[in-house]
C-alpha cells in the first residue's frame, strides 16, 4: 500500500492535465452560441446545425478513440501518454480557427463545422486517455479517489479560467447591437435590421472578433502548458491496470460485457440527465443573461461567480462524500440546484439577486463535476470482481460514459438553438421578442429542473452504496 501511495506533486501534475479540456469546453459551451449568432453572424438555423453536428461528432469520436486505445501497444511512454502528446499541437491550431471569422462570402458554415469537428476529435484524443489514466496511476481506490478530487478541483478551476479569460477579454469590447424593437413585428425584420448597420458598428464588430482571437491564443498557450506538466509529471504504471498480457483486447466483446453491467448502465443513465440539465444551462446562459435579464455587460462576471463558487466548494463535496457516502452526496448536491434554477426566472430581474443565485448554483455545479468521475472507478472495480479474467476495458467505461452525455447534449443544444430560431431570434438585436425570452426561460429553468428530478429517480436504482464499495475493495485486495 505504501508503494501505491501517490505524492502530492504527482496528484497535482495529474490534476493539471484535466484543465485543457475544461478551459476550452467552458469557453465553447458558454460563448460559441452567442459568438456564432452575434459575432460571426451565422443564421440561427445554421448555427444550430453547427452546434448539433459538432457535439454529435464529438460523441461519436469517444468510443472510436476508446477502441483505438484498446488496440494500442505499450510504449516506453505508456499506452495512453502518446495519444495526449501527439494530439495537443493540432488541437490548438483547430481551436484557434474556430474563433476566426473567414473573409469569405460562401462556405462560412462549412468552415466552422469542419474546425469545430476537428477540434472535438483532437481534444477527445487528449481527454479519453487522460480520463482512463485514473486507473493506471495507482491500484489503491483511496489514492484514485484523492487524485480524482485534485483533478476535479483543477478542472473546475479550469472552467473558471475559461470563463474568466474568454469573458473578460471579450467583455472589454462593446459588441455592437441594433436596437429596433419596432421591426420585431414585421415579417422582413431581419432585412430591415441589416439595413440599419452603420460604419462605426463594423469597426466595433472587428474589435470584438479580434478579442475572441486573442482569448483563443491565451487559452491555446494554457493548453500547451498543462499538457507539458502532465506528460513530465505523471508516470503511467502498467502494473496498476493489472494487464499482464499483451494479447489484443476484443473491443466488441468488451463493449458487450460493459453494456451488460447493471451498475454502469444505471450510473450513466443518472448522470446522463444531470449532464443534460447543466449543458442546457451552460449553452443558453449567456443569451439568457444578455436578453432576458438585461445584463449585457455583466453576464461574463455572473458566469465567473458560478465557476468560482464551484471551485471553492469542491473540497467540501470531497469531504461530504467521504463522510456520508457518494449516493447521499448525489442526492444533496444535485438537487440543491433546483430552487435556484426556479428563482432566477421567477424573481424580477435584479443584479444582486442574480449574483446570489449564481454563487448558490455554483455549489451544485461542483457536485455535478466531482461525483461522476468519483463513482466510475467504483463501477470498474465491481466489474473486475464479476469478470476477473477480462482486462483492459477501462477506456470503454470512460469513453462510452462521455459518448452518451455528449450525444444527447448535442441533440439538446441543437434543438435549443433551433427553438430560438423558431421563436424569432434577431441577430445582433439589443433586445429580443417576447417569445425568445420565454424560450430562454424554459431552456435554463423548466427543462433542467425536470431533467434533474428524473436523474434523482434513476440514482435510486444505483446499487453500489458505501457498504457494497467496502466489500468490493476487500474482495479486490484478496484477489491481488
XYZ file of C-alpha atoms in Angstrom:
480
model
C 0.000 0.000 0.000
C 2.856 2.406 0.748
C 4.298 1.786 -2.717
C 0.940 2.627 -4.251
C 0.674 5.997 -2.498
C 0.931 8.993 -4.787
C 2.871 12.095 -3.838
C 1.117 15.444 -3.723
C 3.265 16.548 -6.657
C 2.133 13.560 -8.749
C -1.514 14.234 -7.915
C -1.151 17.908 -8.826
C 0.573 17.119 -12.137
C -2.145 14.587 -12.911
C -4.854 17.083 -11.965
C -3.413 19.843 -14.168
C -3.898 17.573 -17.182
C -7.663 17.932 -16.813
C -7.603 21.706 -17.209
C -7.271 21.966 -21.054
C -10.481 20.041 -21.689
C -12.434 22.165 -19.211
C -10.920 25.517 -20.237
C -11.710 25.012 -23.909
C -15.006 23.247 -23.220
C -16.196 26.040 -20.946
C -15.245 28.749 -23.451
C -17.032 26.886 -26.250
C -20.014 25.934 -24.099
C -20.739 29.407 -22.777
C -19.664 31.563 -25.722
C -19.802 29.646 -29.021
C -23.558 30.007 -29.465
C -23.598 33.771 -28.908
C -20.389 34.097 -30.977
C -21.912 32.332 -33.985
C -25.153 34.295 -33.748
C -23.960 37.817 -32.945
C -20.280 38.000 -33.985
C -19.838 35.623 -36.926
C -23.477 36.433 -37.808
C -24.368 32.899 -38.809
C -28.086 32.347 -39.293
C -29.670 30.717 -36.211
C -30.749 27.679 -38.238
C -27.200 27.034 -39.500
C -25.768 27.785 -36.046
C -27.999 25.026 -34.650
C -26.629 22.635 -37.298
C -23.029 23.533 -36.396
C -23.628 23.068 -32.666
C -25.615 19.856 -33.132
C -23.239 18.246 -35.640
C -20.151 19.255 -33.642
C -21.478 17.795 -30.402
C -22.734 14.607 -32.041
C -19.418 14.113 -33.842
C -17.664 14.747 -30.534
C -19.782 11.986 -29.008
C -19.040 9.546 -31.835
C -15.279 10.077 -31.563
C -15.208 8.995 -27.901
C -15.907 5.284 -28.475
C -13.781 5.419 -31.648
C -10.807 6.693 -29.664
C -11.595 4.196 -26.894
C -11.466 1.415 -29.493
C -8.107 2.530 -30.894
C -6.660 2.937 -27.394
C -7.662 -0.647 -26.574
C -5.668 -1.730 -29.647
C -2.641 0.427 -28.813
C 0.527 -1.346 -27.760
C 2.528 -0.279 -24.733
C 5.479 2.003 -25.402
C 8.198 3.317 -23.153
C 5.962 6.363 -22.559
C 2.954 4.155 -21.740
C -0.147 3.278 -23.707
C -2.136 6.473 -23.088
C 0.508 9.201 -22.957
C 1.414 9.123 -26.698
C -2.192 9.993 -27.562
C -2.025 13.066 -25.342
C 1.388 14.042 -26.697
C 0.610 13.948 -30.416
C -2.931 15.381 -30.353
C -2.038 18.585 -28.474
C -0.455 20.792 -31.211
C -3.148 20.026 -33.788
C -5.911 20.628 -31.243
C -4.572 24.128 -30.520
C -4.496 25.074 -34.209
C -8.058 23.923 -34.837
C -9.284 25.648 -31.649
C -7.868 28.980 -32.773
C -9.505 28.669 -36.198
C -12.925 28.151 -34.584
C -12.730 31.744 -33.282
C -11.557 33.207 -36.592
C -14.104 34.828 -38.933
C -13.043 33.974 -42.508
C -13.360 36.679 -45.154
C -15.454 34.546 -47.483
C -18.950 35.155 -48.773
C -19.869 31.469 -49.010
C -18.662 28.462 -47.087
C -18.610 30.139 -43.683
C -20.898 27.489 -42.207
C -18.644 24.726 -43.537
C -15.579 26.493 -42.069
C -16.987 26.428 -38.545
C -18.381 22.931 -38.938
C -15.046 21.477 -40.134
C -12.844 23.107 -37.500
C -15.343 22.559 -34.671
C -15.496 18.840 -35.519
C -11.711 18.679 -35.981
C -11.114 20.220 -32.571
C -13.640 17.923 -30.911
C -11.847 14.912 -32.417
C -8.422 16.076 -31.275
C -9.497 17.061 -27.781
C -11.120 13.617 -27.473
C -7.737 12.085 -28.324
C -6.479 14.001 -25.286
C -9.329 13.550 -22.836
C -10.345 9.888 -23.236
C -6.828 8.563 -22.494
C -6.475 11.161 -19.752
C -9.737 10.008 -18.126
C -8.700 6.356 -18.359
C -5.343 7.297 -16.783
C -7.161 7.330 -13.419
C -6.988 3.538 -13.402
C -3.278 3.489 -14.342
C -1.753 5.721 -11.682
C -2.484 3.509 -8.664
C -4.303 0.321 -7.659
C -5.483 1.860 -4.372
C -9.060 3.161 -4.568
C -8.354 5.731 -1.852
C -5.433 7.116 -3.863
C -7.519 7.215 -7.031
C -10.320 8.999 -5.150
C -7.826 11.505 -3.785
C -6.303 12.082 -7.234
C -9.830 12.488 -8.649
C -10.579 15.162 -6.043
C -7.390 17.006 -7.032
C -8.369 16.632 -10.667
C -11.919 17.911 -10.144
C -10.645 20.919 -8.215
C -8.263 21.827 -11.043
C -10.902 21.097 -13.698
C -13.414 23.397 -12.044
C -10.595 25.934 -11.714
C -10.118 25.374 -15.457
C -13.736 26.342 -16.031
C -13.071 29.484 -14.018
C -10.048 30.254 -16.193
C -12.007 29.533 -19.366
C -14.847 31.766 -18.224
C -12.530 34.500 -16.963
C -10.188 34.600 -19.963
C -12.894 34.395 -22.600
C -15.392 36.539 -20.710
C -13.097 39.297 -19.502
C -11.192 39.728 -22.779
C -14.357 39.699 -24.865
C -16.275 41.719 -22.268
C -13.808 44.602 -22.552
C -15.075 45.208 -26.094
C -18.559 46.566 -26.633
C -20.197 44.248 -29.168
C -22.489 46.420 -31.292
C -26.184 45.648 -31.268
C -29.086 47.043 -33.255
C -31.929 48.475 -31.235
C -35.032 48.131 -33.326
C -37.996 46.848 -31.327
C -40.263 48.477 -33.927
C -39.219 45.925 -36.527
C -39.901 42.862 -34.382
C -43.459 42.724 -35.644
C -42.582 42.959 -39.324
C -42.168 39.872 -41.497
C -38.929 41.203 -43.030
C -37.477 42.363 -39.719
C -34.072 40.683 -40.252
C -33.655 42.507 -43.590
C -34.636 45.802 -42.033
C -32.188 45.297 -39.182
C -29.336 44.608 -41.605
C -30.085 47.894 -43.369
C -29.579 49.727 -40.082
C -25.956 48.567 -39.813
C -23.647 51.588 -39.576
C -19.946 52.034 -40.414
C -18.882 52.563 -36.803
C -20.625 49.319 -35.868
C -18.455 47.499 -38.418
C -15.283 48.737 -36.705
C -16.645 47.764 -33.305
C -17.562 44.314 -34.603
C -13.986 43.913 -35.909
C -12.663 44.735 -32.425
C -14.956 42.088 -30.960
C -13.702 39.478 -33.429
C -10.095 40.365 -32.575
C -10.890 39.980 -28.872
C -12.194 36.451 -29.459
C -8.955 35.541 -31.290
C -6.790 36.994 -28.503
C -8.727 34.912 -25.973
C -8.229 31.826 -28.161
C -4.465 32.465 -28.261
C -4.230 32.759 -24.468
C -6.266 29.586 -23.940
C -4.117 27.751 -26.511
C -0.985 28.690 -24.566
C -2.504 27.321 -21.343
C -3.431 24.110 -23.178
C 0.239 23.535 -24.118
C 1.483 24.340 -20.611
C -0.936 21.950 -18.894
C -0.186 19.141 -21.357
C 3.571 19.511 -20.701
C 3.073 19.383 -16.915
C 1.004 16.208 -17.264
C 3.495 14.498 -19.581
C 6.522 15.376 -17.454
C 4.998 14.899 -14.003
C 2.933 11.685 -14.233
C 4.102 8.128 -14.776
C 1.682 5.675 -16.332
C 2.002 2.420 -14.370
C 1.319 -0.711 -16.330
C 1.030 -2.871 -13.229
C -1.740 -0.633 -11.860
C -4.048 -1.678 -14.689
C -3.397 -5.367 -13.927
C -2.841 -6.013 -17.641
C -0.439 -8.923 -17.573
C -0.937 -9.986 -21.191
C -0.011 -8.294 -24.440
C -2.792 -10.083 -26.294
C -5.106 -7.604 -28.054
C -8.326 -6.888 -26.224
C -11.521 -7.697 -28.118
C -13.215 -4.311 -28.175
C -16.692 -5.504 -29.147
C -16.640 -8.377 -26.689
C -15.540 -5.937 -24.002
C -18.243 -3.471 -25.072
C -20.894 -6.176 -24.742
C -19.668 -7.034 -21.247
C -19.570 -3.370 -20.206
C -23.066 -2.610 -21.530
C -24.474 -5.643 -19.714
C -23.033 -4.439 -16.405
C -26.064 -3.166 -14.486
C -24.384 -0.644 -12.132
C -22.672 1.036 -15.099
C -25.915 1.449 -17.057
C -27.718 2.864 -14.014
C -24.877 5.257 -13.231
C -24.569 6.664 -16.756
C -28.369 6.938 -17.067
C -28.499 9.086 -13.934
C -25.611 11.322 -14.907
C -26.851 11.492 -18.483
C -29.847 13.560 -17.451
C -27.823 15.537 -14.911
C -25.281 16.469 -17.584
C -28.074 17.395 -19.982
C -29.539 19.772 -17.418
C -26.269 21.614 -16.804
C -25.286 21.642 -20.503
C -28.591 23.250 -21.468
C -27.994 25.839 -18.770
C -24.409 26.361 -19.946
C -25.291 26.681 -23.627
C -28.059 29.235 -23.167
C -26.977 31.164 -20.078
C -25.072 33.904 -21.935
C -28.103 34.645 -24.102
C -30.390 34.455 -21.055
C -28.317 36.998 -19.101
C -27.925 39.275 -22.122
C -31.510 39.413 -23.315
C -33.949 38.060 -20.694
C -32.271 39.542 -17.604
C -30.868 42.532 -19.493
C -27.312 42.233 -18.135
C -25.472 42.584 -21.456
C -22.297 43.920 -19.830
C -22.418 41.690 -16.741
C -23.014 38.155 -17.980
C -19.311 37.244 -18.056
C -18.992 38.277 -14.397
C -22.099 36.254 -13.444
C -20.600 33.192 -15.148
C -17.349 33.803 -13.285
C -19.236 33.919 -9.952
C -20.784 30.498 -10.686
C -17.436 28.917 -11.507
C -15.566 30.478 -8.575
C -18.245 29.198 -6.214
C -17.961 25.729 -7.760
C -14.173 25.711 -7.411
C -14.231 26.685 -3.755
C -16.801 24.033 -2.827
C -15.111 21.005 -4.478
C -13.157 20.227 -1.233
C -16.427 20.395 0.708
C -18.061 17.806 -1.552
C -14.984 15.583 -1.319
C -15.310 15.691 2.487
C -19.074 15.185 2.252
C -18.886 12.046 0.082
C -16.186 10.611 2.370
C -18.290 11.305 5.455
C -21.798 10.462 4.228
C -21.258 8.377 1.092
C -21.366 9.079 -2.624
C -25.064 8.329 -3.174
C -26.060 10.759 -0.422
C -23.756 13.372 -1.949
C -25.536 12.897 -5.288
C -28.982 13.489 -3.786
C -27.972 16.532 -1.754
C -25.576 18.105 -4.237
C -27.534 17.877 -7.464
C -30.986 18.581 -6.005
C -29.681 21.785 -4.373
C -29.644 23.432 -7.819
C -33.425 23.186 -8.256
C -34.586 26.118 -6.075
C -32.010 28.439 -7.628
C -32.905 27.479 -11.201
C -36.508 28.317 -10.366
C -35.638 31.542 -8.555
C -33.601 33.002 -11.422
C -36.666 33.083 -13.711
C -39.424 33.692 -11.152
C -37.882 36.718 -9.424
C -37.748 40.103 -11.099
C -34.522 40.986 -12.881
C -32.163 42.170 -10.136
C -28.377 42.131 -10.400
C -27.722 41.457 -6.700
C -30.226 38.591 -6.575
C -28.723 37.150 -9.764
C -25.237 37.104 -8.199
C -26.584 35.408 -5.050
C -28.312 32.778 -7.178
C -25.133 32.325 -9.243
C -22.981 31.679 -6.157
C -25.535 29.228 -4.738
C -25.894 27.400 -8.066
C -22.114 27.000 -8.249
C -22.264 24.759 -5.178
C -24.429 22.295 -7.102
C -22.242 22.589 -10.210
C -19.273 21.425 -8.096
C -21.146 18.266 -7.072
C -22.098 17.565 -10.696
C -18.411 17.883 -11.675
C -16.948 15.712 -8.930
C -19.356 12.827 -8.418
C -19.477 11.097 -11.846
C -15.698 10.751 -12.040
C -15.504 9.693 -8.405
C -18.147 6.951 -8.853
C -16.957 5.472 -12.174
C -13.872 3.757 -10.627
C -16.218 2.024 -8.137
C -18.206 0.607 -11.066
C -14.998 -0.576 -12.777
C -13.863 -2.325 -9.577
C -17.255 -4.021 -9.342
C -16.900 -5.121 -12.981
C -13.439 -6.582 -12.300
C -14.836 -8.716 -9.493
C -17.594 -10.079 -11.721
C -15.240 -10.607 -14.712
C -11.801 -11.340 -13.202
C -10.479 -12.788 -16.457
C -11.379 -9.759 -18.593
C -8.880 -6.895 -18.603
C -8.207 -3.667 -20.455
C -11.741 -2.272 -20.666
C -11.128 0.923 -18.669
C -11.142 3.146 -21.778
C -14.504 1.662 -22.834
C -16.080 2.587 -19.496
C -14.874 6.167 -19.659
C -15.360 6.751 -23.387
C -18.946 5.471 -23.524
C -19.931 7.433 -20.451
C -18.718 10.571 -22.225
C -20.299 9.374 -25.503
C -23.830 9.190 -24.107
C -23.647 12.553 -22.360
C -22.151 14.339 -25.375
C -24.534 12.793 -27.905
C -27.645 13.792 -26.018
C -26.109 17.201 -25.247
C -25.574 17.718 -28.977
C -29.184 16.887 -29.697
C -30.465 19.151 -26.918
C -28.199 22.076 -27.818
C -29.128 21.849 -31.493
C -32.820 21.756 -30.601
C -32.478 24.686 -28.196
C -30.778 26.863 -30.840
C -33.400 25.819 -33.369
C -36.099 26.733 -30.841
C -34.669 30.247 -30.636
C -34.828 30.469 -34.425
C -38.493 29.446 -34.431
C -39.185 31.927 -31.623
C -37.882 34.747 -33.850
C -34.327 35.348 -32.584
C -32.939 38.587 -34.070
C -29.219 38.581 -34.883
C -27.364 41.423 -33.099
C -30.589 42.764 -31.633
C -30.270 44.876 -28.488
C -33.455 43.164 -27.305
C -35.482 40.167 -28.405
C -39.187 39.414 -28.972
C -41.181 38.107 -26.007
C -41.283 34.589 -27.470
C -37.467 34.406 -27.404
C -37.364 35.432 -23.739
C -39.972 32.803 -22.836
C -37.991 30.175 -24.753
C -34.789 31.114 -22.900
C -36.572 30.822 -19.526
C -37.751 27.336 -20.429
C -34.268 26.297 -21.598
C -32.425 27.479 -18.473
C -35.023 26.618 -15.833
C -38.008 24.385 -16.588
C -36.229 21.780 -18.718
C -33.100 21.479 -16.482
C -35.272 21.110 -13.349
C -37.256 18.297 -14.987
C -34.065 16.532 -16.078
C -32.549 16.767 -12.588
C -35.685 15.275 -10.987
C -35.575 12.398 -13.475
C -31.899 11.763 -12.742
C -32.561 11.595 -8.986
C -35.173 8.887 -9.578
C -32.631 6.889 -11.614
C -29.974 7.184 -8.897
C -32.318 5.345 -6.534
C -31.649 2.246 -8.682
C -27.843 2.550 -8.477
C -26.727 -0.447 -6.335
C -23.201 0.493 -5.159
C -23.571 2.142 -1.768
C -20.809 2.569 0.825
C -21.232 -0.945 2.264
C -21.027 -2.510 -1.209
C -17.988 -0.369 -2.038
C -16.131 -1.533 1.091
C -16.896 -5.179 0.297
C -15.599 -4.733 -3.272
C -12.405 -3.124 -2.022
C -11.766 -6.024 0.387
C -12.530 -8.606 -2.321
C -10.109 -6.926 -4.765
C -7.359 -6.907 -2.152
C -7.947 -10.624 -1.588
C -7.681 -11.275 -5.342
C -4.392 -9.414 -5.573
